[in-house]
Short mmCIF file of C-alpha atoms in Angstrom, two decimals:
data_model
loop_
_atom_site.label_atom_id
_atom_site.label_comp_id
_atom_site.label_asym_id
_atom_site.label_seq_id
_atom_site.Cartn_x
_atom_site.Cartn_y
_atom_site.Cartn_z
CA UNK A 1 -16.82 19.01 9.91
CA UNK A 2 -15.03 22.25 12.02
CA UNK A 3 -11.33 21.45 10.62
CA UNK A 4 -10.23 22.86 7.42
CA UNK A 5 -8.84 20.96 5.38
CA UNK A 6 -6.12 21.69 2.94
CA UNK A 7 -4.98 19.48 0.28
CA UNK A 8 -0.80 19.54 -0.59
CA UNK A 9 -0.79 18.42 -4.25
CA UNK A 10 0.48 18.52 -7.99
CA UNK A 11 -2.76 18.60 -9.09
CA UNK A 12 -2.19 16.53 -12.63
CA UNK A 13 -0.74 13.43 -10.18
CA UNK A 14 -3.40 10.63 -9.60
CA UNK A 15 -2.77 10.28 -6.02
CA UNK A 16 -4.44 13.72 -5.75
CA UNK A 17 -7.04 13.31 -7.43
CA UNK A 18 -8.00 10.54 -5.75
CA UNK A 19 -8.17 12.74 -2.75
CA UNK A 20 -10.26 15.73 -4.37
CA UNK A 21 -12.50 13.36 -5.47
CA UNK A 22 -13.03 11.56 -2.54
CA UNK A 23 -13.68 14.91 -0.83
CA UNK A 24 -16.29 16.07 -4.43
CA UNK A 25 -18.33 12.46 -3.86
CA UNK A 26 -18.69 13.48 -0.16
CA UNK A 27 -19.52 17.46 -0.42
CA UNK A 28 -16.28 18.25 1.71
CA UNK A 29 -14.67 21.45 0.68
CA UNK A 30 -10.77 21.39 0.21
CA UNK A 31 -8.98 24.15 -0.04
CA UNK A 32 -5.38 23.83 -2.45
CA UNK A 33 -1.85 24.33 -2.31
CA UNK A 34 0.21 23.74 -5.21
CA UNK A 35 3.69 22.71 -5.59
CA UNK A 36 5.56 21.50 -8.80
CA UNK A 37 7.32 18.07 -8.17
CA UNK A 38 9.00 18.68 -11.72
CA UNK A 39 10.81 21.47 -9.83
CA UNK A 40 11.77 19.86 -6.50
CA UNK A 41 8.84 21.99 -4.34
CA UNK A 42 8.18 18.82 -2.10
CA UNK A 43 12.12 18.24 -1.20
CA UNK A 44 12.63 21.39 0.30
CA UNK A 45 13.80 21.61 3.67
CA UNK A 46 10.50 23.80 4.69
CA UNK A 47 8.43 20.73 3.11
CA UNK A 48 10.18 18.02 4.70
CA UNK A 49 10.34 19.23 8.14
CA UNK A 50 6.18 21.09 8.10
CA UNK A 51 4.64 18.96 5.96
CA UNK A 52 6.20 15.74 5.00
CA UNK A 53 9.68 14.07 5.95
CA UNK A 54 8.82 12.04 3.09
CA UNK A 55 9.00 14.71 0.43
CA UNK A 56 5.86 13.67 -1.31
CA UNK A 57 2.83 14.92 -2.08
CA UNK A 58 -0.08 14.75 -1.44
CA UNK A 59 -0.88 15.69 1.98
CA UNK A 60 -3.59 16.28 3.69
CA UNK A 61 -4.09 18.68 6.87
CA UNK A 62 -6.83 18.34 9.20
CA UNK A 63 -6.98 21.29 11.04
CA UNK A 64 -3.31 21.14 12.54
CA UNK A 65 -2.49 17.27 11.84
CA UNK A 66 -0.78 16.47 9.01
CA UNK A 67 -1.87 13.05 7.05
CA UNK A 68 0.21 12.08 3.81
CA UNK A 69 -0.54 8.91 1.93
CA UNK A 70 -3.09 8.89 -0.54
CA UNK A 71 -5.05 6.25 0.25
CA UNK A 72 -5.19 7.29 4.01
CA UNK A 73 -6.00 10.79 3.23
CA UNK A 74 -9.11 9.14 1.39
CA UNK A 75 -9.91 7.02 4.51
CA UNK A 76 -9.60 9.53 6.66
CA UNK A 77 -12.32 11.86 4.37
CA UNK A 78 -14.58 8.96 3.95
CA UNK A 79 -14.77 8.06 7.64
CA UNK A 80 -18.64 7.58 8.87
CA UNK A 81 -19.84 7.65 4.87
CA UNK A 82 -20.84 4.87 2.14
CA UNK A 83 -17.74 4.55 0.20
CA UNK A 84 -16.46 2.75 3.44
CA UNK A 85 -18.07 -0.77 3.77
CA UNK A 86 -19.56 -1.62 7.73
CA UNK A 87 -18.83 -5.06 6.71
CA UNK A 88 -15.60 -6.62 8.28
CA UNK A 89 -14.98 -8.82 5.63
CA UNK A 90 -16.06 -5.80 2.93
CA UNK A 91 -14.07 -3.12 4.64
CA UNK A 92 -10.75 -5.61 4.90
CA UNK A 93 -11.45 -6.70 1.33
CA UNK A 94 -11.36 -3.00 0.13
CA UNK A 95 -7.95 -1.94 2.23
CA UNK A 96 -7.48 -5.62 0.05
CA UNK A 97 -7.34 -3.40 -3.25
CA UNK A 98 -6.33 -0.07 -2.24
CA UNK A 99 -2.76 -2.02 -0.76
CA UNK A 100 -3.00 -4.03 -4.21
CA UNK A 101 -3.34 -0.55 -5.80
CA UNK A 102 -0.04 0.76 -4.34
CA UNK A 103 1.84 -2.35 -5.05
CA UNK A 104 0.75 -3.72 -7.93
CA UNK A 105 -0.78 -1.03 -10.14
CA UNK A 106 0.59 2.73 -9.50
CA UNK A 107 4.08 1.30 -9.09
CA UNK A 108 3.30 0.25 -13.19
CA UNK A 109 0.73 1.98 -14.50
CA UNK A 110 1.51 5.54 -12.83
CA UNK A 111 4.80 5.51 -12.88
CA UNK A 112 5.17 4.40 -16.88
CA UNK A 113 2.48 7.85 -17.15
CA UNK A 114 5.06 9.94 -15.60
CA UNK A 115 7.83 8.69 -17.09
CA UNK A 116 6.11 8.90 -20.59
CA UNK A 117 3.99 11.46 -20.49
CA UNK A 118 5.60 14.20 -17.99
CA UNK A 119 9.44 13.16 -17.67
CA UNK A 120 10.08 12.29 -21.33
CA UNK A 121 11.49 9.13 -22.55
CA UNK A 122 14.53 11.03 -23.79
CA UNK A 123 15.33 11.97 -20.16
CA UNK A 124 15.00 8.52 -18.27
CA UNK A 125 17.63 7.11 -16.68
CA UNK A 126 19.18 4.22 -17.74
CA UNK A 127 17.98 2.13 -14.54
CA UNK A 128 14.79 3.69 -15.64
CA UNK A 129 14.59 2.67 -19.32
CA UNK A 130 15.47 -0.81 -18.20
CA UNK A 131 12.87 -1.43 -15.90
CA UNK A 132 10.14 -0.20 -18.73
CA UNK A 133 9.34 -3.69 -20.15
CA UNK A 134 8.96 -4.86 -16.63
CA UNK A 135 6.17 -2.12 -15.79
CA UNK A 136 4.32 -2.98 -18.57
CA UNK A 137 3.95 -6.55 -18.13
CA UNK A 138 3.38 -6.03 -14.39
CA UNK A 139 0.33 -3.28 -15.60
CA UNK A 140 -1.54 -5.35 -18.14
CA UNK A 141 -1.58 -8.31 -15.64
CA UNK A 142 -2.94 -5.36 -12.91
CA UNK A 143 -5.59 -4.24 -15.86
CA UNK A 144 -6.23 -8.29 -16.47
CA UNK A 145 -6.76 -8.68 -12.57
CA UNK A 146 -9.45 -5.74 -12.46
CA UNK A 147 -11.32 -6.51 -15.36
CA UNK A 148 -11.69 -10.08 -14.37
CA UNK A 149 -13.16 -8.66 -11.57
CA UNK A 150 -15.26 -5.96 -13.05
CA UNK A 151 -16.67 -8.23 -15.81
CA UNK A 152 -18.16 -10.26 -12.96
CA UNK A 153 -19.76 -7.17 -10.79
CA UNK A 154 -20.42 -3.35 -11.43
CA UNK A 155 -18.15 -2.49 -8.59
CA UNK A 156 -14.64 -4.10 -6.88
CA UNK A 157 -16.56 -5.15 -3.48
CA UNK A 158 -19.85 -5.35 -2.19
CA UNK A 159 -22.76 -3.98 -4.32
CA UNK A 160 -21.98 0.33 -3.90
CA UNK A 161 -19.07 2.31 -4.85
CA UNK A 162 -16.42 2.24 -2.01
CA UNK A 163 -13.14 3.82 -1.99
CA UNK A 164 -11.28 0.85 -3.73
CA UNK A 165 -12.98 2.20 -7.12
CA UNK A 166 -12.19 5.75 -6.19
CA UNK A 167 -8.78 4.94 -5.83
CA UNK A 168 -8.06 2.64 -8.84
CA UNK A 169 -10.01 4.74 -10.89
CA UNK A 170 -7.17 7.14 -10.41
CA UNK A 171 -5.04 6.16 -12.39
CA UNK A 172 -6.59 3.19 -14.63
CA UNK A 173 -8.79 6.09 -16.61
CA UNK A 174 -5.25 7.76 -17.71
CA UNK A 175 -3.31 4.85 -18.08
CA UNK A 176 -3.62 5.49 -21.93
CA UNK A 177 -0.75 8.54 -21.26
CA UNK A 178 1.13 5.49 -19.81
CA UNK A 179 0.63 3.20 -23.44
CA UNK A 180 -1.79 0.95 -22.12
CA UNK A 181 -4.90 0.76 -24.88
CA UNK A 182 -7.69 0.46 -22.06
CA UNK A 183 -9.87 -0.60 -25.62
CA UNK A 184 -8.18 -4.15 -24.90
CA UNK A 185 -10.27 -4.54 -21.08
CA UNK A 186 -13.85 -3.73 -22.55
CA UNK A 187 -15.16 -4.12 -18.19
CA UNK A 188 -12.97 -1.74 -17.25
CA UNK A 189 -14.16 0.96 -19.60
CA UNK A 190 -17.50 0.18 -18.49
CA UNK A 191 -16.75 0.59 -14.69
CA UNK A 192 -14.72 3.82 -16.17
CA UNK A 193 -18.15 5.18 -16.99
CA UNK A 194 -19.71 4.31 -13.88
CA UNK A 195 -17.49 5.79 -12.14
CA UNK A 196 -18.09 9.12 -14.04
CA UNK A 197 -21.79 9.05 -13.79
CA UNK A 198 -21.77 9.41 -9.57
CA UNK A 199 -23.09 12.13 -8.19
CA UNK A 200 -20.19 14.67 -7.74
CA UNK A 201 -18.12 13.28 -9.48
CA UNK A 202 -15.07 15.63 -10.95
CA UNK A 203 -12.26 14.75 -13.67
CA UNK A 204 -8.94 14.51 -12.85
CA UNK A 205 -8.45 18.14 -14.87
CA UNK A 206 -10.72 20.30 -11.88
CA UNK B 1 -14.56 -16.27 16.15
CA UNK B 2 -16.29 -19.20 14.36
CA UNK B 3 -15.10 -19.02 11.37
CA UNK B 4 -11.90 -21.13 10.68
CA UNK B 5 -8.83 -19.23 9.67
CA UNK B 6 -6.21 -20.48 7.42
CA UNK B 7 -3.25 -18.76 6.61
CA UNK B 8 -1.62 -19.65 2.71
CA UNK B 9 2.07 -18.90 2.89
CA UNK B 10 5.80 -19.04 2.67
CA UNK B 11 6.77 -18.92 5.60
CA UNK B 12 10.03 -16.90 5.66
CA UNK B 13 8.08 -14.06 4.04
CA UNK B 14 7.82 -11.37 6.64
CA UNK B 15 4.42 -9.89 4.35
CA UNK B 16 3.07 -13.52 6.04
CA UNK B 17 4.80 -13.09 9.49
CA UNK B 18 3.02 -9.99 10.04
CA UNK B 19 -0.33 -11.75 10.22
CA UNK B 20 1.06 -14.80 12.19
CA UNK B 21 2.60 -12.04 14.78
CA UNK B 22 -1.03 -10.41 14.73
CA UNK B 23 -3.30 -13.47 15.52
CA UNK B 24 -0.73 -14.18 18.06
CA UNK B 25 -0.89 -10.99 19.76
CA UNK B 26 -4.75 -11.21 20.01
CA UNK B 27 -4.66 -15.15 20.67
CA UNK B 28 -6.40 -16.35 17.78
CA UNK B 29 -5.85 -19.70 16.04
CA UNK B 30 -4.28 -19.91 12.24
CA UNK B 31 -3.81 -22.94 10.51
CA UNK B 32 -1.04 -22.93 7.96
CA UNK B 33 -0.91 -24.44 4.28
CA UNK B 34 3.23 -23.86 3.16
CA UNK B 35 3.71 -22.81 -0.72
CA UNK B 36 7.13 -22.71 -2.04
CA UNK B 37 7.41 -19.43 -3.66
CA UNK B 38 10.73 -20.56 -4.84
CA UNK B 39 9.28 -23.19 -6.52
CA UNK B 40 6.09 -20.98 -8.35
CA UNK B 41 3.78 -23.20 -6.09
CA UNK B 42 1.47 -19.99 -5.99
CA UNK B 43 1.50 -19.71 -10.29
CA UNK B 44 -0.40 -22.73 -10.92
CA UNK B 45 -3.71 -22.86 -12.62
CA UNK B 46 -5.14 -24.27 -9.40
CA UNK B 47 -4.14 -21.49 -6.75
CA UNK B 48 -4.45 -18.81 -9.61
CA UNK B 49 -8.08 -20.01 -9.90
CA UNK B 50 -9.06 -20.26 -6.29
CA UNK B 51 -6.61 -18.75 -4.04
CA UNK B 52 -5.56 -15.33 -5.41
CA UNK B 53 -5.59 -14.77 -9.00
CA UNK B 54 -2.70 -12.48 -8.36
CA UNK B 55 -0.52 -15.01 -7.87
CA UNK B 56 0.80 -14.15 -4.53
CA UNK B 57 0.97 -14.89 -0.45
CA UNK B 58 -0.12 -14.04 2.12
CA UNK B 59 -3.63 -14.63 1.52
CA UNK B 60 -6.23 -15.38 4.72
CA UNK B 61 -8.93 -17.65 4.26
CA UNK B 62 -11.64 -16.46 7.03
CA UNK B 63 -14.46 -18.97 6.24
CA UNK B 64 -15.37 -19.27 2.96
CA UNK B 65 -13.73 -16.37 1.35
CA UNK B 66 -10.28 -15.15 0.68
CA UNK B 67 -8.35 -12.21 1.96
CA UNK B 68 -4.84 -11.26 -0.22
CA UNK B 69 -2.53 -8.57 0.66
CA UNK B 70 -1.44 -8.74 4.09
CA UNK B 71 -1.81 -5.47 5.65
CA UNK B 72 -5.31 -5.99 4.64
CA UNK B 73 -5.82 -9.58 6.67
CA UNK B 74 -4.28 -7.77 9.42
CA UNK B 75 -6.35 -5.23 9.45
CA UNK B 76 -9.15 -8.12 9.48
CA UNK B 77 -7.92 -9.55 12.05
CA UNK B 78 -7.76 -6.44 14.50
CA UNK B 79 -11.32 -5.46 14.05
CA UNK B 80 -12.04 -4.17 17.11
CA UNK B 81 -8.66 -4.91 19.32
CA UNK B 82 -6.81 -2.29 20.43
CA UNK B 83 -4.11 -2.42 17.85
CA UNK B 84 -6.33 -0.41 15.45
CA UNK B 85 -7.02 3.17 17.29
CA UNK B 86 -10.81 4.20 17.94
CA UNK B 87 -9.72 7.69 17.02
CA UNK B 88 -10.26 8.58 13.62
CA UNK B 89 -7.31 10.38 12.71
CA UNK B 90 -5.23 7.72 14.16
CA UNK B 91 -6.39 4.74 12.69
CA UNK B 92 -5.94 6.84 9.50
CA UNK B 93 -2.82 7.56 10.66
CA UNK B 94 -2.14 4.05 11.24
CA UNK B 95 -3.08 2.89 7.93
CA UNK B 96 -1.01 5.90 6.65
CA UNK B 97 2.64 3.93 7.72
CA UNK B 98 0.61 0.75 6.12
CA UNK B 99 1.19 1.80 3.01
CA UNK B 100 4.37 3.81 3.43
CA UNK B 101 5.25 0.42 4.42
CA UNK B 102 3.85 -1.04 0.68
CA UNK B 103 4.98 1.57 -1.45
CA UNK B 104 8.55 2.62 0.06
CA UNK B 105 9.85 0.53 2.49
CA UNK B 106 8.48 -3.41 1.47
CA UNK B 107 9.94 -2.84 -2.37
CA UNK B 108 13.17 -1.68 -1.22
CA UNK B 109 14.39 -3.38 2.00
CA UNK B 110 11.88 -6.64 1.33
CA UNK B 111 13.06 -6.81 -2.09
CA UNK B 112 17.01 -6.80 -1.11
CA UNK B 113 16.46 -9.35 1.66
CA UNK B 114 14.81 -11.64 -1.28
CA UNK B 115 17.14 -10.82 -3.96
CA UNK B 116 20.24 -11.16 -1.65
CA UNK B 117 19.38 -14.09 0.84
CA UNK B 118 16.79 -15.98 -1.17
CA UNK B 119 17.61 -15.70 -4.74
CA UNK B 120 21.05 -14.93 -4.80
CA UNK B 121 22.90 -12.10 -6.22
CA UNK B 122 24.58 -14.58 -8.97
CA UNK B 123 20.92 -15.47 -10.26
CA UNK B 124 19.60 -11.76 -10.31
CA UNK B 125 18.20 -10.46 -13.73
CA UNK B 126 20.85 -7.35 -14.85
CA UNK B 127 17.17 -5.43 -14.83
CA UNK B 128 17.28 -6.45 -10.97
CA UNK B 129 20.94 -5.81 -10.51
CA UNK B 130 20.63 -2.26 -12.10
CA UNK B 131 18.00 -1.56 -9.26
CA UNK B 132 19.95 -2.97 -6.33
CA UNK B 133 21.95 0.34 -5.71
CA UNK B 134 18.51 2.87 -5.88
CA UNK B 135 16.72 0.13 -3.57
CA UNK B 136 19.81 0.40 -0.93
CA UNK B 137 19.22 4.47 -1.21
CA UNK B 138 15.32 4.48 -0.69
CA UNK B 139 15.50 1.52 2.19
CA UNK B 140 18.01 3.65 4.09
CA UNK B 141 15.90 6.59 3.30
CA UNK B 142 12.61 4.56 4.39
CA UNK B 143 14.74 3.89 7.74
CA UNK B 144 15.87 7.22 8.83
CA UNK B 145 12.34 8.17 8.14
CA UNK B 146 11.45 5.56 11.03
CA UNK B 147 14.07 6.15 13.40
CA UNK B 148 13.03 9.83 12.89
CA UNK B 149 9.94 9.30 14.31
CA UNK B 150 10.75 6.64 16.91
CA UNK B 151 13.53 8.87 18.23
CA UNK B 152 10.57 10.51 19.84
CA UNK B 153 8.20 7.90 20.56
CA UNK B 154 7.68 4.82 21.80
CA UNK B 155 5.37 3.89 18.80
CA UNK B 156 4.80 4.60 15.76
CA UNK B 157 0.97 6.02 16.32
CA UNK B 158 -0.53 7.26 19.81
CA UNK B 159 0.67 5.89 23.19
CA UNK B 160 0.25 2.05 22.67
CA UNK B 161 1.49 -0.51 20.05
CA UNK B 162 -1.23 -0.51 16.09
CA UNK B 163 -0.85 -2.58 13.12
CA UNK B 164 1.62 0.42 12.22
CA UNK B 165 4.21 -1.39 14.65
CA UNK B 166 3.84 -4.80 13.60
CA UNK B 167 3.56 -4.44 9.85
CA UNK B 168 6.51 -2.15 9.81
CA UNK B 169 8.14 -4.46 12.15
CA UNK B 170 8.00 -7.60 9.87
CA UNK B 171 10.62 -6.45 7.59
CA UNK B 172 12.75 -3.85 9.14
CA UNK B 173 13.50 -6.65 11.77
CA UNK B 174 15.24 -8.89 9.41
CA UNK B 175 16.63 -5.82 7.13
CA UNK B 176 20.15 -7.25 8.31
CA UNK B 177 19.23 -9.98 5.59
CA UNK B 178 19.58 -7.40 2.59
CA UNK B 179 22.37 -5.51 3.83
CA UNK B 180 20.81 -2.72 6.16
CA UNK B 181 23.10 -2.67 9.11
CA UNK B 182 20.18 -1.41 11.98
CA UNK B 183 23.16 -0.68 14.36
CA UNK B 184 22.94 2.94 12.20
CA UNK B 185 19.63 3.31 13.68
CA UNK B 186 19.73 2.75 17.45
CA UNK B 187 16.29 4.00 17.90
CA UNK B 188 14.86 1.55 15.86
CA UNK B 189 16.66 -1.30 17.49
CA UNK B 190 15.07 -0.14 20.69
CA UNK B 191 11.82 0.08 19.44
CA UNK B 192 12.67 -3.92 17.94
CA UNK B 193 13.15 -4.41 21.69
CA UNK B 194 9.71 -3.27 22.77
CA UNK B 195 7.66 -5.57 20.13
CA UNK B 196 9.79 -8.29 20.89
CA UNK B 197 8.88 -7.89 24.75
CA UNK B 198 5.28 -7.36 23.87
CA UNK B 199 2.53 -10.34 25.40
CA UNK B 200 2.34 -13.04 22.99
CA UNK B 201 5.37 -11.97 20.68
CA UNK B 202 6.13 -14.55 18.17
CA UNK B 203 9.73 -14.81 16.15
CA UNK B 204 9.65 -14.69 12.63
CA UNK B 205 11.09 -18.42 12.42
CA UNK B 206 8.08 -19.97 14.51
#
């Protein structure tokens, strides 16, 4: 590994995490730059035309190469390495969960987090507030999907860790900041504590 | 290829054109089972139990086993063709716009197209007509992002046509559907042209 790498992020945001600890199972060093999406840092015109057009975070750069997309950014680090089935069927079925993750579960469980827990109830949007009962229905039935899963097998495919449990654990092990009670999906706080126990692994506050 | 391939879908979805338009490119076979979304043909206890407990199409049967989500059962498909790059920033490059194409541009421009030329704007939820107006921003956004990046080349990632092109391709295509009016974006209507002209193209209504 000869290309730094530097990791754009708000470091309390899942999607980031998932990236540091991709890079913390793996031993790859990461070196941090910080900017507050509370404040508008990613939707500057410096940001969107050097880092990301999209104006999100988090980004990774590979020596001069720019990546965004969390989930990519994890691919990318975990090229070559375990958490990336050789199986066909394995590796398709865990893209399978990481798209699931972006469509079914952050969309619902993250987003209720930041609205709750960083934005403030008080200072949603009306479009927002009404679209809360939606996002929780649409969460528990994501939580009900994974524990279904996880009651049946210590991890979401094949017999190993792979980066479809890196990147749900993201943001199912704070999903209580969101209002879900994880006590209700007794498998998933089980995997939860799998997940903790790898080698290298970091919490989401490093 | 030994293993039979069945595709379960509704048709008109463009998340289950993309993987007709990819076995087509690379020549492979796909039989077809039709479920009437419209109808909650993929609710019932039956497909719930052994087609995708989330409740959804696409999903790829490849043998025995079943692959939802279909950026995923593309990806299966293109196992070693050329429409997923050897090079490893690439392909994670590639899967980058995969799930741009899930989290920001699928939701917004997908989700018109269904709400306005499927479902009706009469029938809409007031939750889903609140949203219409932040889901025309963010799928105009999601396209000048694109025609950003095809104003100055010919695909989406490296020299030749990835997964990148023809997932993205499945929805922006038909944006016209939900209101998007493409002639605002001449450089993706020439970069329609190419994957239209490319060997063993199929249109979304085969």
């Amino acid at each position: 590994m000869s290309e730094p790498l530097i990791l754009y992020e708000y470091a309390p945001s899942g999607n980031c995490y998932k990236i540091r600890l991709t890079a913390a199972l793996l031993g790859l060093p990461l070196a941090r730059r910080h900017y507050d999406i509370m404040r508008g840092e990613t939707r500057t015109p410096d940001f969107l035309a050097h880092v990301n057009a999209n104006g999100r975070i988090p980004v990774l750069q590979i020596g001069e190469r720019f990546l965004p997309e969390s989930n990519a950014a994890c691919f990318w680090l975990a090229t070559g390495s375990a958490l990336i089935p050789d199986d066909r069927f394995d590796r398709a079925d865990m893209l399978r969960w990481m798209f699931w993750e972006q469509y079914n579960h952050e969309p619902n469980i993250a987003t209720l987090r930041f609205w709750l827990a960083f934005v403030g109830e008080a200072a949603l949007t009306d479009a927002q507030r009404g679209q809360i009962a939606g996002k929780r229905a649409a969460g528990e039935a994501a939580l009900d999907l994974m524990a279904a899963e996880l009651d049946r097998r210590d991890w979401l495919v094949g017999a190993t860790p792979s980066l479809a449990d890196i990147c749900l654990f993201a943001y199912t092990h704070v999903a209580d900041a969101g209002g879900f009670d994880l006590g209700g999906w007794p498998a998933i706080l089980r995997w939860i504590d799998r997940v903790k126990a790898l080698p290298g692994y970091i919490p989401i506050t490093d």
